[in-house]
């Protein structure tokens, strides 16, 4: 048994006796997250919760930070995530959900040690802090070009007309995609959103499956062209490193070894295309509500990185993810029994007043240490450098563009029933600053 503390005789956590997540108002999506945080972060609020399905829910910042370091709080492997879908006997008609499962099994999200650190390193060699920082100038230029190409004086949608082209073309340039392919990959990644719904139907699964097929084919086709000898160092690097992996597949815990650079990239860049676009849109959403902050950033552009971090704390793209206890885990006087499913609510922890006083307030001076936007511990998001670079570049380009951006009045358009804080649309109007 792994022991996070020195406390004697910890007690087995009685999951069935915990209050439910739903009773605190959470049923998926950004509005529900807000409701949940207002209900649960009260002086007499609970320490732990459970889902209707019986998973332990961790949502307090201190608990999530401590548990992130626990090696046996494992990620769900493909078989746990997708049941027998991947091992069903072959048939002419693949089962519902197969295209998604067959894509996501290639994502290192669904692997544990010893495979996970090896695959992480392969990805980080290409998209870690150093290679990403080298793209700062070209990303800002790209964001500037996209803004300059949008019409002024008439509504444009930040989600579809700005964030998706930016994110699509960022990855597209690295993967040797045409602009059309790059945009298509971003759009299809968005169409896969029903995969992240808390309550799925046959129809929503079929929709996500259809999008997963197109998304994957688009990425794999480009990567196939630009692989070794095709002039794309990122693709060549991944293909080279992947060929050296010598670990057997283990769909039940360890994970699956992608067979090709195309499969590796399609799997791992799902978040690259999808979640990074949410980050860019959510950042703009928050800044448009805080024009005072934009004014400060205009004068002090060195604070843009801190502003993006605060935007993503306030509107975290990822609300929650699933884990499980692969051994009994002793934690702070409790034992989380082996086999328990655990929901980790990274997005709620960023709004825990014990860690972030006055959590609804945008505070540009707030230290970003301890942020849980990108998770924590051994599985912390390897795409965080790229995602924040893109969001930062968009803000820089906007402030440099000579354009003002104002939101079109109307209710916010968040997608509910979702594990993410995701805007369906964010209509804005761009205007030359001089006529503001
Ligand atoms: C703002 C945008 C993004 C957010 C908020 C985000 C958030 C997260 C979170 C919360 C985790 C789980 C960490 C944990 O369990 O400790 C994660 C893992 C991961 N993210 Fe991201 N992510 C974003 C963008 C990206 C991008 C751009 C990529 C790819 C290029 C990416 C690829 C991954 C992968 C592969 C993992 C699994 C890591 C592992 O299991 O070792 N993410 N992300």
Coordinates of C-alpha atoms and ligand atoms in Angstrom, one line a residue:
X1 CA 0.0 0.0 0.0
X2 CA 1.3 3.4 -0.8
X3 CA 1.4 5.9 2.1
X4 CA 1.2 9.6 1.6
X5 CA 1.3 10.5 5.3
X6 CA 2.7 9.1 8.5
X7 CA -0.7 9.0 10.2
X8 CA -1.4 5.7 12.1
X9 CA -4.2 3.3 11.2
X10 CA -5.9 5.3 8.4
X11 CA -9.6 4.4 7.9
X12 CA -11.0 3.0 4.7
X13 CA -13.0 5.8 3.0
X14 CA -16.7 4.8 2.8
X15 CA -17.5 6.1 -0.6
X16 CA -21.2 5.2 -0.4
X17 CA -21.6 7.5 2.7
X18 CA -20.3 10.6 0.9
X19 CA -22.6 13.3 -0.4
X20 CA -22.9 13.3 -4.2
X21 CA -21.4 15.8 -6.6
X22 CA -24.8 16.2 -8.2
X23 CA -26.3 17.3 -4.8
X24 CA -23.9 20.3 -5.0
X25 CA -25.1 21.3 -8.4
X26 CA -22.6 19.9 -10.8
X27 CA -23.8 18.1 -13.9
X28 CA -21.2 19.2 -16.4
X29 CA -20.1 22.4 -18.1
X30 CA -19.0 25.9 -17.1
X31 CA -22.2 27.1 -15.6
X32 CA -22.5 24.0 -13.4
X33 CA -18.9 24.4 -12.3
X34 CA -19.7 28.0 -11.1
X35 CA -22.8 26.8 -9.3
X36 CA -20.9 23.9 -7.7
X37 CA -18.0 26.1 -6.5
X38 CA -20.4 28.5 -4.9
X39 CA -22.2 25.7 -3.1
X40 CA -19.3 23.6 -2.1
X41 CA -16.7 26.1 -1.0
X42 CA -18.6 27.1 2.1
X43 CA -17.2 27.0 5.7
X44 CA -19.2 23.8 6.4
X45 CA -18.7 22.3 2.9
X46 CA -17.7 18.7 2.5
X47 CA -14.1 17.4 2.2
X48 CA -14.9 14.7 -0.4
X49 CA -17.8 13.8 -2.6
X50 CA -18.8 10.9 -4.8
X51 CA -20.4 10.8 -8.3
X52 CA -23.7 9.1 -8.8
X53 CA -21.7 6.3 -10.5
X54 CA -19.7 5.8 -7.2
X55 CA -16.4 7.5 -8.0
X56 CA -14.6 9.5 -5.3
X57 CA -14.5 13.2 -6.2
X58 CA -11.5 15.3 -5.3
X59 CA -12.0 19.0 -5.7
X60 CA -10.2 20.9 -3.0
X61 CA -6.9 22.4 -4.1
X62 CA -4.8 21.0 -1.2
X63 CA -6.2 17.5 -1.8
X64 CA -5.6 17.6 -5.5
X65 CA -2.1 19.0 -5.2
X66 CA -1.2 16.3 -2.6
X67 CA -2.8 13.4 -4.5
X68 CA -1.3 14.5 -7.9
X69 CA 2.0 13.3 -6.4
X70 CA 0.6 9.8 -5.5
X71 CA 2.0 7.3 -8.0
X72 CA -1.0 4.9 -7.6
X73 CA -3.6 7.5 -8.6
X74 CA -3.4 6.1 -12.1
X75 CA -5.0 7.2 -15.3
X76 CA -7.6 5.1 -16.9
X77 CA -6.1 2.7 -19.5
X78 CA -7.9 2.1 -22.8
X79 CA -9.8 -1.0 -21.6
X80 CA -11.0 0.9 -18.5
X81 CA -12.1 3.9 -20.6
X82 CA -13.7 2.0 -23.4
X83 CA -14.7 -1.4 -22.0
X84 CA -14.4 -4.2 -24.5
X85 CA -14.7 -1.9 -27.5
X86 CA -11.1 -2.4 -28.6
X87 CA -11.1 -6.1 -28.2
X88 CA -14.4 -6.9 -29.7
X89 CA -14.2 -9.5 -32.5
X90 CA -13.6 -7.8 -35.9
X91 CA -16.7 -7.2 -37.9
X92 CA -17.6 -5.3 -41.0
X93 CA -19.4 -2.7 -39.0
X94 CA -17.2 -1.3 -36.2
X95 CA -19.1 -0.9 -32.9
X96 CA -20.4 2.5 -31.9
X97 CA -17.6 4.5 -30.2
X98 CA -14.8 2.4 -31.9
X99 CA -13.3 5.3 -33.9
X100 CA -12.9 7.4 -30.8
X101 CA -11.5 4.5 -28.7
X102 CA -9.1 3.5 -31.4
X103 CA -7.8 7.1 -31.6
X104 CA -7.6 7.8 -27.9
X105 CA -5.8 4.6 -27.1
X106 CA -2.9 6.3 -28.9
X107 CA -2.9 9.2 -26.5
X108 CA -0.5 9.0 -23.6
X109 CA -3.3 10.2 -21.4
X110 CA -4.4 6.6 -21.3
X111 CA -1.0 5.1 -20.2
X112 CA 0.7 4.6 -16.9
X113 CA 4.3 3.8 -15.9
X114 CA 6.6 2.5 -17.3
X115 CA 5.1 3.4 -20.7
X116 CA 3.8 6.9 -19.9
X117 CA 7.1 8.6 -19.0
X118 CA 8.6 7.3 -22.2
X119 CA 5.8 8.5 -24.4
X120 CA 5.7 11.8 -22.5
X121 CA 9.4 12.3 -23.2
X122 CA 8.9 11.7 -26.9
X123 CA 6.2 14.3 -27.0
X124 CA 8.0 16.8 -24.8
X125 CA 11.2 16.5 -27.0
X126 CA 9.0 18.2 -29.7
X127 CA 6.6 20.4 -27.8
X128 CA 8.3 21.1 -24.5
X129 CA 9.4 24.5 -23.3
X130 CA 12.4 25.0 -25.6
X131 CA 11.0 24.1 -29.0
X132 CA 7.8 25.9 -28.1
X133 CA 9.6 29.1 -27.1
X134 CA 11.4 29.1 -30.4
X135 CA 7.9 29.5 -32.1
X136 CA 7.0 32.7 -30.2
X137 CA 7.6 35.1 -33.1
X138 CA 6.0 33.0 -35.8
X139 CA 3.0 32.3 -33.6
X140 CA 2.4 36.0 -32.9
X141 CA 2.7 36.7 -36.6
X142 CA 0.2 34.0 -37.4
X143 CA -2.2 35.4 -34.8
X144 CA -1.7 38.9 -36.3
X145 CA -2.4 37.6 -39.8
X146 CA -5.6 35.9 -38.7
X147 CA -6.9 39.0 -37.0
X148 CA -6.0 41.2 -39.9
X149 CA -7.9 39.0 -42.3
X150 CA -11.2 39.2 -40.3
X151 CA -13.8 41.8 -41.4
X152 CA -14.3 44.9 -39.2
X153 CA -17.6 46.3 -38.1
X154 CA -19.5 43.1 -38.3
X155 CA -19.7 40.1 -35.9
X156 CA -17.0 37.4 -36.1
X157 CA -16.9 34.4 -33.9
X158 CA -13.8 34.1 -31.8
X159 CA -14.3 30.3 -31.5
X160 CA -14.5 29.5 -35.2
X161 CA -13.0 32.5 -37.0
X162 CA -10.1 33.2 -34.7
X163 CA -9.2 30.4 -32.2
X164 CA -9.6 27.4 -34.4
X165 CA -7.7 28.9 -37.4
X166 CA -4.9 29.9 -35.0
X167 CA -4.6 26.5 -33.3
X168 CA -5.1 24.6 -36.6
X169 CA -2.4 26.5 -38.4
X170 CA 0.0 26.4 -35.4
X171 CA -0.1 22.5 -35.5
X172 CA -0.5 22.5 -39.3
X173 CA 2.8 24.3 -39.8
X174 CA 4.6 21.7 -37.5
X175 CA 3.0 18.7 -39.2
X176 CA 3.3 19.9 -42.8
X177 CA -0.4 20.4 -43.3
X178 CA -2.1 22.6 -45.9
X179 CA -4.1 25.4 -44.4
X180 CA -7.3 23.6 -45.4
X181 CA -6.2 20.4 -43.7
X182 CA -5.2 22.3 -40.6
X183 CA -8.5 24.1 -40.3
X184 CA -10.4 20.8 -41.0
X185 CA -8.5 19.1 -38.2
X186 CA -9.4 21.9 -35.7
X187 CA -13.0 21.8 -36.8
X188 CA -13.3 18.0 -36.6
X189 CA -11.6 18.1 -33.1
X190 CA -14.3 20.4 -32.0
X191 CA -17.0 18.1 -33.5
X192 CA -15.6 15.4 -31.3
X193 CA -16.8 17.4 -28.3
X194 CA -19.6 14.9 -27.5
X195 CA -16.9 12.5 -26.5
X196 CA -16.5 14.7 -23.4
X197 CA -20.1 14.8 -22.5
X198 CA -21.1 13.4 -19.1
X199 CA -24.3 11.9 -20.4
X200 CA -23.8 10.4 -23.8
X201 CA -26.4 9.0 -26.2
X202 CA -26.0 6.8 -29.2
X203 CA -26.5 9.9 -31.4
X204 CA -23.8 11.9 -29.6
X205 CA -21.4 9.0 -29.7
X206 CA -22.0 8.5 -33.5
X207 CA -21.4 12.2 -34.0
X208 CA -18.0 12.1 -32.2
X209 CA -17.1 8.9 -34.0
X210 CA -17.7 10.4 -37.4
X211 CA -15.6 13.4 -36.5
X212 CA -12.8 11.2 -35.0
X213 CA -12.6 9.4 -38.3
X214 CA -12.2 12.5 -40.4
X215 CA -9.9 14.2 -37.9
X216 CA -7.6 11.1 -37.7
X217 CA -7.5 10.6 -41.4
X218 CA -6.6 14.3 -41.9
X219 CA -3.7 14.2 -39.4
X220 CA -2.4 10.8 -40.5
X221 CA -2.4 11.7 -44.2
X222 CA -0.4 14.9 -43.5
X223 CA 2.0 13.1 -41.2
X224 CA 2.4 10.3 -43.7
X225 CA 3.5 12.9 -46.3
X226 CA 5.9 14.8 -44.1
X227 CA 7.5 12.0 -42.1
X228 CA 11.2 11.1 -42.4
X229 CA 12.6 12.8 -45.5
X230 CA 9.4 14.9 -45.8
X231 CA 11.0 18.0 -44.2
X232 CA 9.2 18.1 -40.9
X233 CA 11.6 17.8 -37.9
X234 CA 8.8 17.2 -35.4
X235 CA 7.3 14.3 -37.4
X236 CA 10.8 12.8 -38.0
X237 CA 11.7 13.2 -34.3
X238 CA 8.6 11.4 -33.2
X239 CA 9.0 8.6 -35.7
X240 CA 12.6 8.1 -34.7
X241 CA 11.9 8.0 -30.9
X242 CA 8.8 5.8 -31.3
X243 CA 10.7 3.2 -33.2
X244 CA 12.9 2.6 -30.1
X245 CA 10.0 1.9 -27.7
X246 CA 10.1 -1.7 -26.7
X247 CA 7.3 -2.2 -24.2
X248 CA 4.4 -4.5 -24.8
X249 CA 0.8 -3.2 -25.1
X250 CA -1.2 -3.4 -21.9
X251 CA -4.8 -2.2 -22.5
X252 CA -5.7 -2.8 -18.8
X253 CA -3.2 -0.5 -17.1
X254 CA 0.1 0.3 -18.8
X255 CA -1.3 1.6 -22.1
X256 CA -0.8 1.1 -25.8
X257 CA 2.2 1.9 -28.0
X258 CA 1.2 3.8 -31.1
X259 CA 2.4 2.1 -34.2
X260 CA 3.1 5.1 -36.3
X261 CA 4.0 8.8 -35.8
X262 CA 0.7 9.6 -37.5
X263 CA -1.3 7.5 -34.9
X264 CA 0.8 9.0 -32.0
X265 CA 0.2 12.6 -33.2
X266 CA -3.4 12.2 -34.1
X267 CA -4.0 10.8 -30.6
X268 CA -1.9 13.2 -28.6
X269 CA -2.8 16.3 -30.6
X270 CA -6.5 15.8 -30.1
X271 CA -6.0 18.1 -27.1
X272 CA -3.6 20.1 -29.1
X273 CA -6.4 21.0 -31.6
X274 CA -9.3 20.9 -29.2
X275 CA -8.4 22.1 -25.7
X276 CA -5.9 24.7 -26.9
X277 CA -8.7 26.3 -29.0
X278 CA -10.8 26.5 -25.8
X279 CA -7.9 28.1 -24.0
X280 CA -7.6 30.8 -26.6
X281 CA -11.3 31.5 -26.7
X282 CA -11.7 31.4 -22.9
X283 CA -8.8 33.9 -22.5
X284 CA -10.5 36.4 -24.9
X285 CA -13.8 35.8 -23.1
X286 CA -12.3 36.8 -19.7
X287 CA -10.3 39.8 -21.1
X288 CA -13.4 41.2 -22.8
X289 CA -15.0 41.3 -19.4
X290 CA -12.0 43.1 -17.9
X291 CA -11.2 46.0 -20.2
X292 CA -9.2 47.5 -17.4
X293 CA -6.8 44.6 -17.6
X294 CA -6.5 45.0 -21.3
X295 CA -5.5 48.6 -20.7
X296 CA -2.8 47.5 -18.3
X297 CA -1.5 44.9 -20.7
X298 CA -1.3 47.5 -23.5
X299 CA 1.2 49.4 -21.3
X300 CA 2.8 46.4 -19.7
X301 CA 2.9 43.6 -22.2
X302 CA 5.3 41.7 -20.0
X303 CA 2.3 40.9 -17.9
X304 CA 0.4 39.1 -20.6
X305 CA 1.6 35.6 -19.5
X306 CA 0.3 36.3 -16.0
X307 CA -3.0 37.5 -17.4
X308 CA -3.4 34.3 -19.5
X309 CA -2.8 32.2 -16.4
X310 CA -5.4 34.1 -14.5
X311 CA -7.9 33.9 -17.4
X312 CA -7.4 30.1 -17.5
X313 CA -7.8 29.8 -13.7
X314 CA -11.1 31.7 -14.0
X315 CA -12.4 29.8 -17.1
X316 CA -10.4 26.5 -17.0
X317 CA -10.7 24.6 -20.2
X318 CA -10.6 21.2 -18.3
X319 CA -13.0 20.9 -15.4
X320 CA -12.4 17.2 -14.5
X321 CA -10.8 14.0 -15.6
X322 CA -11.0 10.4 -14.5
X323 CA -8.4 8.4 -12.5
X324 CA -8.5 5.3 -10.5
X325 CA -6.6 3.8 -7.5
X326 CA -4.4 1.1 -8.8
X327 CA -3.4 0.2 -5.2
X328 CA -4.9 1.1 -1.8
X329 CA -3.8 4.7 -1.3
X330 CA -3.4 6.0 2.3
X331 CA -4.0 9.8 2.4
X332 CA -4.4 12.0 5.4
X333 CA -6.0 9.5 7.7
X334 CA -8.1 7.8 4.9
X335 CA -7.6 4.8 2.7
X336 CA -8.9 5.1 -0.8
X337 CA -9.5 1.4 -1.7
X338 CA -7.7 -0.2 -4.6
X339 CA -10.0 -0.1 -7.7
X340 CA -11.9 3.0 -6.7
X341 CA -12.6 5.4 -9.5
X342 CA -11.6 9.0 -8.7
X343 CA -12.8 12.1 -10.4
X344 CA -10.2 14.9 -10.2
X345 CA -11.8 18.3 -10.6
X346 CA -8.8 20.4 -11.6
X347 CA -11.0 23.2 -12.7
X348 CA -12.7 23.5 -9.3
X349 CA -9.4 23.5 -7.4
X350 CA -8.5 26.7 -9.3
X351 CA -11.5 28.4 -7.7
X352 CA -10.9 27.1 -4.1
X353 CA -10.8 30.2 -1.9
X354 CA -8.4 28.4 0.5
X355 CA -5.8 28.6 -2.3
X356 CA -7.0 31.6 -4.3
X357 CA -8.6 34.2 -2.0
X358 CA -11.6 36.0 -3.6
X359 CA -11.5 33.4 -6.4
X360 CA -13.9 35.3 -8.7
X361 CA -11.7 38.4 -8.8
X362 CA -9.3 38.8 -11.7
X363 CA -6.0 39.6 -9.9
X364 CA -3.1 40.2 -12.3
X365 CA -0.7 40.0 -9.3
X366 CA -1.9 36.6 -8.1
X367 CA 1.0 34.2 -8.1
X368 CA 0.5 31.4 -10.6
X369 CA 2.4 28.8 -8.6
X370 CA 0.1 26.0 -7.6
X371 CA -2.3 26.5 -10.5
X372 CA -4.2 23.3 -11.3
X373 CA -5.4 24.4 -14.8
X374 CA -3.1 21.8 -16.4
X375 CA -3.3 19.1 -13.7
X376 CA -0.3 18.2 -11.6
X377 CA 2.3 15.6 -10.8
X378 CA 3.6 12.9 -13.2
X379 CA 0.8 13.4 -15.6
X380 CA 0.8 17.2 -15.8
X381 CA -0.2 18.4 -19.2
X382 CA 2.7 18.3 -21.6
X383 CA 0.8 20.6 -24.0
X384 CA 0.8 23.5 -21.5
X385 CA 3.7 25.4 -23.1
X386 CA 2.1 25.3 -26.6
X387 CA -1.4 26.1 -25.3
X388 CA -0.3 29.1 -23.3
X389 CA 1.9 30.3 -26.1
X390 CA -1.0 30.4 -28.5
X391 CA -3.3 32.2 -26.0
X392 CA -0.5 34.7 -25.2
X393 CA 0.3 35.3 -28.9
X394 CA -3.4 36.0 -29.6
X395 CA -3.5 38.6 -26.9
X396 CA -0.2 40.2 -28.0
X397 CA -1.4 40.3 -31.6
X398 CA -4.7 41.8 -30.6
X399 CA -3.0 44.6 -28.6
X400 CA -0.6 45.2 -31.6
X401 CA -3.3 45.1 -34.2
X402 CA -4.6 48.6 -34.0
X403 CA -8.0 47.0 -33.6
X404 CA -10.4 47.0 -30.7
X405 CA -12.5 44.0 -29.9
X406 CA -15.9 44.3 -28.3
X407 CA -18.3 41.5 -27.4
X408 CA -21.7 41.3 -29.0
X409 CA -24.2 41.7 -26.2
X410 CA -26.2 38.6 -25.4
X411 CA -26.0 35.6 -23.1
X412 CA -22.8 33.5 -22.9
X413 CA -23.0 30.4 -25.0
X414 CA -21.4 27.7 -22.9
X415 CA -21.8 24.0 -23.8
X416 CA -23.4 22.2 -20.8
X417 CA -23.1 18.4 -20.0
X418 CA -19.4 18.8 -20.7
X419 CA -16.2 17.9 -18.9
X420 CA -14.8 21.2 -20.2
X421 CA -15.6 25.0 -20.0
X422 CA -16.3 25.4 -23.6
X423 CA -17.9 28.2 -25.5
X424 CA -20.0 27.2 -28.5
X425 CA -19.6 30.7 -30.0
X426 CA -18.1 34.0 -28.8
X427 CA -19.3 36.7 -31.2
X428 CA -17.3 39.9 -31.2
X429 CA -16.9 43.0 -33.4
X430 CA -13.5 44.2 -34.4
X431 CA -13.0 47.9 -35.2
X432 CA -10.1 50.1 -36.0
X433 CA -9.0 51.7 -32.7
X434 CA -9.2 55.2 -34.1
X435 CA -13.0 55.1 -34.5
X436 CA -13.6 53.6 -31.1
Ligands
LIG1 C1 -5.2 25.1 -22.2 C2 -5.2 24.0 -22.9 C3 -5.0 22.7 -22.1 C4 -5.5 22.4 -20.9 C5 -6.3 23.2 -19.9 C6 -5.0 21.0 -20.6 C7 -5.2 20.3 -19.4 C8 -4.7 19.1 -19.1 C9 -4.9 18.4 -17.9 C10 -5.7 19.0 -16.7 C11 -4.3 17.2 -18.0 C12 -4.3 16.1 -16.9 C13 -3.1 16.4 -16.1 C14 -3.1 15.5 -14.9 O1 -3.8 14.4 -14.9 O2 -2.3 15.8 -14.0 C15 -3.7 17.1 -19.3 C16 -3.0 16.1 -19.8 C17 -2.6 16.0 -21.0 N1 -2.6 17.0 -22.0 FE1 -3.4 18.8 -21.8 N2 -4.3 20.6 -21.7 C18 -4.3 21.6 -22.6 C19 -3.7 21.6 -23.9 C20 -3.0 20.5 -24.3 C21 -2.3 20.5 -25.6 C22 -2.1 21.7 -26.5 C23 -1.8 19.2 -25.7 C24 -1.0 18.6 -26.8 C25 -0.3 19.2 -27.6 C26 -2.2 18.4 -24.6 C27 -1.9 17.1 -24.3 C28 -2.1 16.4 -23.2 C29 -1.7 15.1 -22.9 C30 -1.0 14.1 -23.9 C31 -1.9 14.8 -21.6 C32 -1.7 13.5 -20.8 C33 -0.4 13.6 -20.1 C34 0.0 12.3 -19.4 O3 -0.9 11.5 -19.1 O4 1.2 12.1 -19.1 N3 -2.9 19.2 -23.7 N4 -4.0 18.3 -20.0

